[in-house]
Amino acid sequence: MAEIRRSGTWSSALTSDEFAAVRTAGFEPAGQVLGAAVYNIGYTGGYGCPGAWGGYNLGWAPAAQTQVSSGGGYGSFGPLVKTMYEARRTAIGRMVAECAELGGHGVVGVRLTIGSFPTGGLEFKAIGTAVRAPMTPPLRHPFTSDLSGQDFAKLVLSGWMPAGLVLGITIAARHDDWRTVGQTRWSAGNAEVNGWTALVNDARHDARVQLAADVKRVGAEGVVIADMDMRIRERECPAQEGGHDHIVEAVNIGTAIVRFKSSHLERSSRPPLAIMSLDPQRRQAARTNIGQNRR
């Protein structure tokens, strides 16, 4: 980073349009920044029969319940979710450290990726472009944002600033109980599978709850969402021979934002007041003018 600063040049991951947009918001690129972390995924949790009564859920047992990672409990995927948060935040933290070394005030256009490492494990990577506002003191904590250069400029010009990247991650699991099995047989016809519907809704809800908690953690007022990803897989139930579980991984990523001023758009957002003349001749003249303009 010191060599890059001494070189007097900068690199970026911005397009030409993004570069121009960032400049209109009063910022300039400081350099491309990167943070990475390689994690070995060992204990993940989730080895029980999720949400099944007594772990087996025979035909006479009550219906299964969705088990979300944030709720803990036997068979929860909490350890894996904790690692996913830690790895992403480690990568983001190292990217922010590079931003500070370059004298940047924040990072825009951040891309978070996960890939397999050749010798095993997973590589969590965060890459973006550090930007700075000339003649402005450094920030104690540079901001991060996954907004494009154009969206970042729109946000700033409307009186808002990014506070940081926020995450909402959950892994929900549900055992295919006797009701779910019955609703997925060909003889059931066209009907809703209540267990799978509950699983999807519970996963999305918990991911939103975790995202809101992360927004509160960074002290922001709200969040603009860039990515809402959901992956579903099936596995053989580890606690019941011949049984199956469905597992949903929901990940919400966004930019938490805070207001720093009222925009000119908000100040001028009051609609114009329509006034109708009480003079019949003036009203007739106005209607005549409108008709002529239409022709």
Short mmCIF file of C-alpha atoms in Angstrom, two decimals:
data_model
loop_
_atom_site.label_atom_id
_atom_site.label_comp_id
_atom_site.label_asym_id
_atom_site.label_seq_id
_atom_site.Cartn_x
_atom_site.Cartn_y
_atom_site.Cartn_z
CA MET A 1 0.00 0.00 0.00
CA ALA A 2 2.87 2.37 0.78
CA GLU A 3 4.41 1.71 -2.65
CA ILE A 4 1.10 2.38 -4.35
CA ARG A 5 0.71 5.68 -2.50
CA ARG A 6 4.24 6.77 -3.45
CA SER A 7 3.66 5.90 -7.10
CA GLY A 8 1.19 8.77 -7.53
CA THR A 9 -1.16 6.54 -9.54
CA TRP A 10 -4.29 4.60 -8.67
CA SER A 11 -6.21 1.60 -9.92
CA SER A 12 -9.89 0.82 -9.64
CA ALA A 13 -12.63 -1.64 -10.48
CA LEU A 14 -14.86 1.20 -11.70
CA THR A 15 -16.26 1.57 -15.19
CA SER A 16 -15.98 4.92 -16.95
CA ASP A 17 -19.58 5.74 -16.02
CA GLU A 18 -18.98 4.82 -12.39
CA PHE A 19 -15.83 6.94 -12.26
CA ALA A 20 -17.69 9.97 -13.61
CA ALA A 21 -20.56 9.42 -11.15
CA VAL A 22 -18.23 9.17 -8.16
CA ARG A 23 -16.58 12.43 -9.21
CA THR A 24 -19.94 14.23 -9.37
CA ALA A 25 -20.50 13.26 -5.72
CA GLY A 26 -17.23 14.94 -4.68
CA PHE A 27 -15.10 11.80 -4.38
CA GLU A 28 -12.14 10.42 -6.30
CA PRO A 29 -10.67 6.89 -6.53
CA ALA A 30 -7.80 6.07 -4.18
CA GLY A 31 -7.11 2.56 -5.43
CA GLN A 32 -8.42 -0.96 -5.73
CA VAL A 33 -8.52 -2.79 -2.40
CA LEU A 34 -8.85 -6.45 -1.50
CA GLY A 35 -9.41 -8.59 1.56
CA ALA A 36 -9.33 -12.38 1.64
CA ALA A 37 -9.54 -15.20 4.15
CA VAL A 38 -9.31 -18.96 3.63
CA TYR A 39 -11.27 -21.04 6.13
CA ASN A 40 -11.34 -24.76 6.72
CA ILE A 41 -14.94 -25.78 7.35
CA GLY A 42 -14.88 -28.49 9.99
CA TYR A 43 -17.77 -28.80 12.43
CA THR A 44 -20.91 -27.34 10.88
CA GLY A 45 -23.61 -28.63 13.21
CA GLY A 46 -26.86 -29.85 11.73
CA TYR A 47 -26.23 -33.52 12.48
CA GLY A 48 -29.58 -34.22 14.13
CA CYS A 49 -33.05 -34.62 12.69
CA PRO A 50 -34.17 -30.98 12.49
CA GLY A 51 -37.49 -30.16 14.07
CA ALA A 52 -38.68 -33.76 14.30
CA TRP A 53 -40.47 -34.93 17.43
CA GLY A 54 -38.13 -37.14 19.43
CA GLY A 55 -35.71 -37.12 16.47
CA TYR A 56 -37.69 -39.71 14.50
CA ASN A 57 -41.13 -38.29 13.73
CA LEU A 58 -42.99 -41.50 13.04
CA GLY A 59 -46.43 -41.47 11.43
CA TRP A 60 -48.22 -40.83 14.72
CA ALA A 61 -45.86 -38.06 15.85
CA PRO A 62 -46.64 -34.32 15.69
CA ALA A 63 -45.65 -32.39 12.58
CA ALA A 64 -42.04 -31.24 12.28
CA GLN A 65 -41.01 -27.65 12.90
CA THR A 66 -38.44 -25.50 11.09
CA GLN A 67 -35.16 -25.17 12.96
CA VAL A 68 -33.26 -21.94 12.19
CA SER A 69 -29.58 -21.46 12.96
CA SER A 70 -30.16 -18.41 15.16
CA GLY A 71 -32.42 -20.42 17.46
CA GLY A 72 -29.71 -22.89 18.46
CA GLY A 73 -30.72 -26.27 19.76
CA TYR A 74 -29.80 -29.84 18.89
CA GLY A 75 -28.99 -30.22 15.23
CA SER A 76 -28.76 -26.48 14.52
CA PHE A 77 -26.42 -25.16 11.83
CA GLY A 78 -25.40 -22.32 14.17
CA PRO A 79 -21.64 -23.19 14.11
CA LEU A 80 -21.55 -23.00 10.30
CA VAL A 81 -23.43 -19.67 10.19
CA LYS A 82 -21.09 -18.23 12.81
CA THR A 83 -18.11 -19.20 10.63
CA MET A 84 -19.74 -17.65 7.54
CA TYR A 85 -20.18 -14.34 9.38
CA GLU A 86 -16.65 -14.44 10.77
CA ALA A 87 -15.02 -15.23 7.42
CA ARG A 88 -16.87 -12.52 5.53
CA ARG A 89 -16.20 -9.89 8.19
CA THR A 90 -12.52 -10.87 8.29
CA ALA A 91 -12.24 -10.35 4.52
CA ILE A 92 -14.13 -7.03 4.72
CA GLY A 93 -11.95 -5.87 7.61
CA ARG A 94 -8.74 -6.50 5.65
CA MET A 95 -10.16 -4.66 2.66
CA VAL A 96 -11.02 -1.68 4.89
CA ALA A 97 -7.47 -1.75 6.30
CA GLU A 98 -6.08 -1.37 2.76
CA CYS A 99 -8.53 1.48 2.17
CA ALA A 100 -7.24 3.30 5.25
CA GLU A 101 -3.63 2.77 4.15
CA LEU A 102 -4.45 4.47 0.83
CA GLY A 103 -6.06 7.42 2.60
CA GLY A 104 -9.55 6.46 1.48
CA HIS A 105 -12.76 7.40 3.25
CA GLY A 106 -14.63 4.32 2.12
CA VAL A 107 -15.02 1.53 -0.41
CA VAL A 108 -17.66 1.37 -3.17
CA GLY A 109 -18.68 -1.40 -5.52
CA VAL A 110 -17.70 -4.14 -3.07
CA ARG A 111 -18.12 -7.69 -4.35
CA LEU A 112 -18.25 -10.53 -1.83
CA THR A 113 -17.44 -13.95 -3.26
CA ILE A 114 -16.91 -17.47 -1.95
CA GLY A 115 -14.83 -20.02 -3.83
CA SER A 116 -13.22 -23.37 -3.27
CA PHE A 117 -9.56 -23.28 -2.31
CA PRO A 118 -7.44 -25.74 -4.38
CA THR A 119 -6.00 -27.56 -1.35
CA GLY A 120 -9.26 -27.59 0.59
CA GLY A 121 -11.42 -25.12 2.42
CA LEU A 122 -13.19 -22.01 1.17
CA GLU A 123 -11.80 -18.62 0.15
CA PHE A 124 -13.89 -15.63 1.20
CA LYS A 125 -12.96 -12.52 -0.78
CA ALA A 126 -14.00 -8.88 -0.72
CA ILE A 127 -12.86 -6.53 -3.48
CA GLY A 128 -13.80 -2.94 -4.23
CA THR A 129 -12.53 0.54 -5.00
CA ALA A 130 -11.39 2.87 -2.22
CA VAL A 131 -12.59 6.46 -2.66
CA ARG A 132 -11.76 9.69 -0.86
CA ALA A 133 -13.09 13.20 -0.62
CA PRO A 134 -10.20 15.66 -1.21
CA MET A 135 -9.33 18.09 1.59
CA THR A 136 -11.36 16.05 4.09
CA PRO A 137 -9.96 14.56 7.33
CA PRO A 138 -9.78 10.77 7.47
CA LEU A 139 -12.69 8.85 8.95
CA ARG A 140 -12.26 6.80 12.09
CA HIS A 141 -13.96 3.87 10.38
CA PRO A 142 -14.05 3.97 6.55
CA PHE A 143 -17.43 2.99 5.13
CA THR A 144 -18.08 0.02 2.85
CA SER A 145 -20.78 -0.30 0.22
CA ASP A 146 -21.77 -2.73 -2.49
CA LEU A 147 -23.46 0.07 -4.44
CA SER A 148 -22.25 0.86 -7.93
CA GLY A 149 -20.59 4.20 -8.60
CA GLN A 150 -23.81 5.61 -10.03
CA ASP A 151 -25.93 4.42 -7.10
CA PHE A 152 -23.36 5.72 -4.63
CA ALA A 153 -23.50 9.16 -6.26
CA LYS A 154 -27.32 9.17 -6.20
CA LEU A 155 -27.26 8.26 -2.52
CA VAL A 156 -24.83 11.04 -1.59
CA LEU A 157 -26.58 13.70 -3.65
CA SER A 158 -29.89 12.80 -2.00
CA GLY A 159 -28.44 13.42 1.47
CA TRP A 160 -27.49 9.90 2.55
CA MET A 161 -24.16 8.13 3.15
CA PRO A 162 -23.20 4.46 3.39
CA ALA A 163 -22.40 3.27 6.90
CA GLY A 164 -21.18 -0.20 6.00
CA LEU A 165 -21.96 -3.56 4.49
CA VAL A 166 -24.46 -5.56 6.51
CA LEU A 167 -25.31 -9.24 6.39
CA GLY A 168 -28.28 -11.39 7.25
CA ILE A 169 -27.41 -15.09 7.14
CA THR A 170 -29.45 -18.06 8.25
CA ILE A 171 -29.59 -21.78 7.60
CA ALA A 172 -32.96 -23.37 8.24
CA ALA A 173 -33.69 -27.08 8.21
CA ARG A 174 -36.88 -29.10 8.36
CA HIS A 175 -37.53 -32.81 8.41
CA ASP A 176 -39.93 -34.19 5.81
CA ASP A 177 -42.58 -35.44 8.23
CA TRP A 178 -45.52 -37.69 7.40
CA ARG A 179 -47.66 -34.76 6.29
CA THR A 180 -45.00 -33.46 3.90
CA VAL A 181 -44.43 -36.94 2.47
CA GLY A 182 -48.17 -37.34 1.92
CA GLN A 183 -48.51 -33.95 0.21
CA THR A 184 -45.70 -34.74 -2.25
CA ARG A 185 -47.10 -38.07 -3.49
CA TRP A 186 -48.46 -38.08 -7.02
CA SER A 187 -51.87 -38.97 -5.68
CA ALA A 188 -52.02 -35.72 -3.69
CA GLY A 189 -52.67 -33.73 -6.86
CA ASN A 190 -52.01 -30.02 -7.19
CA ALA A 191 -51.75 -28.82 -3.60
CA GLU A 192 -49.49 -26.68 -1.44
CA VAL A 193 -46.77 -28.48 0.50
CA ASN A 194 -47.23 -26.78 3.85
CA GLY A 195 -43.97 -27.98 5.37
CA TRP A 196 -41.84 -26.65 2.53
CA THR A 197 -43.75 -23.36 2.47
CA ALA A 198 -43.12 -22.93 6.19
CA LEU A 199 -39.43 -23.75 5.71
CA VAL A 200 -38.94 -21.10 3.02
CA ASN A 201 -40.89 -18.44 4.91
CA ASP A 202 -39.09 -19.14 8.19
CA ALA A 203 -35.69 -18.93 6.49
CA ARG A 204 -36.46 -15.65 4.73
CA HIS A 205 -37.91 -14.16 7.90
CA ASP A 206 -34.91 -15.09 10.04
CA ALA A 207 -32.48 -13.73 7.42
CA ARG A 208 -34.34 -10.38 7.51
CA VAL A 209 -34.24 -10.35 11.30
CA GLN A 210 -30.48 -10.97 11.29
CA LEU A 211 -30.01 -8.25 8.67
CA ALA A 212 -31.96 -5.74 10.78
CA ALA A 213 -29.80 -6.63 13.78
CA ASP A 214 -26.66 -5.97 11.72
CA VAL A 215 -28.02 -2.57 10.63
CA LYS A 216 -28.56 -1.69 14.29
CA ARG A 217 -25.05 -2.90 15.12
CA VAL A 218 -23.44 -0.38 12.76
CA GLY A 219 -25.72 2.43 14.00
CA ALA A 220 -27.49 3.01 10.68
CA GLU A 221 -31.06 4.08 9.97
CA GLY A 222 -31.88 1.66 7.20
CA VAL A 223 -30.51 -0.57 4.47
CA VAL A 224 -30.65 -0.79 0.69
CA ILE A 225 -30.56 -4.41 -0.45
CA ALA A 226 -28.32 -5.54 -3.28
CA ASP A 227 -28.55 -9.31 -3.04
CA MET A 228 -31.07 -11.76 -1.56
CA ASP A 229 -29.85 -15.26 -2.29
CA MET A 230 -31.52 -18.51 -1.25
CA ARG A 231 -30.27 -22.05 -1.87
CA ILE A 232 -32.19 -25.22 -1.12
CA ARG A 233 -30.85 -28.74 -0.86
CA GLU A 234 -32.09 -32.14 0.25
CA ARG A 235 -30.26 -34.73 2.33
CA GLU A 236 -30.95 -38.10 3.88
CA CYS A 237 -31.99 -37.61 7.49
CA PRO A 238 -29.10 -38.65 9.77
CA ALA A 239 -31.48 -39.80 12.50
CA GLN A 240 -34.12 -41.67 10.51
CA GLU A 241 -33.37 -44.34 7.93
CA GLY A 242 -35.16 -43.59 4.68
CA GLY A 243 -36.21 -40.12 5.85
CA HIS A 244 -35.19 -36.84 4.27
CA ASP A 245 -34.55 -33.27 5.36
CA HIS A 246 -34.64 -30.05 3.37
CA ILE A 247 -32.12 -27.31 4.16
CA VAL A 248 -32.35 -23.66 3.11
CA GLU A 249 -29.43 -21.22 3.19
CA ALA A 250 -30.63 -17.61 2.96
CA VAL A 251 -28.15 -14.75 2.62
CA ASN A 252 -29.13 -11.06 2.48
CA ILE A 253 -26.41 -8.51 1.71
CA GLY A 254 -26.95 -4.77 1.64
CA THR A 255 -25.55 -1.35 2.44
CA ALA A 256 -26.62 0.28 5.69
CA ILE A 257 -27.18 4.03 5.23
CA VAL A 258 -27.43 7.13 7.42
CA ARG A 259 -28.81 10.59 6.65
CA PHE A 260 -26.45 13.56 6.80
CA LYS A 261 -28.65 16.31 5.33
CA SER A 262 -32.01 16.99 3.72
CA SER A 263 -31.80 16.89 -0.04
CA HIS A 264 -33.09 19.61 -2.34
CA LEU A 265 -35.56 17.07 -3.69
CA GLU A 266 -37.08 16.60 -0.23
CA ARG A 267 -37.22 20.34 0.37
CA SER A 268 -39.04 20.91 -2.91
CA SER A 269 -41.24 17.82 -2.74
CA ARG A 270 -44.35 19.74 -1.67
CA PRO A 271 -46.85 19.55 -4.56
CA PRO A 272 -47.97 22.79 -6.23
CA LEU A 273 -51.25 24.26 -5.03
CA ALA A 274 -53.90 24.39 -7.76
CA ILE A 275 -56.00 27.57 -7.72
CA MET A 276 -59.28 27.88 -9.62
CA SER A 277 -60.53 31.33 -10.50
CA LEU A 278 -64.07 32.26 -9.45
CA ASP A 279 -64.45 34.44 -12.56
CA PRO A 280 -66.42 32.47 -15.25
CA GLN A 281 -64.75 34.38 -18.10
CA ARG A 282 -61.25 33.49 -16.84
CA ARG A 283 -62.19 29.82 -16.46
CA GLN A 284 -63.55 29.81 -20.04
CA ALA A 285 -60.36 31.47 -21.33
CA ALA A 286 -58.22 28.88 -19.53
CA ARG A 287 -60.16 26.00 -21.08
CA THR A 288 -59.85 27.60 -24.52
CA ASN A 289 -56.05 27.91 -24.14
CA ILE A 290 -55.74 24.29 -23.06
CA GLY A 291 -57.75 23.15 -26.08
CA GLN A 292 -55.61 25.20 -28.47
CA ASN A 293 -52.39 23.81 -26.96
CA ARG A 294 -53.63 20.25 -27.44
CA ARG A 295 -54.40 20.92 -31.10
#
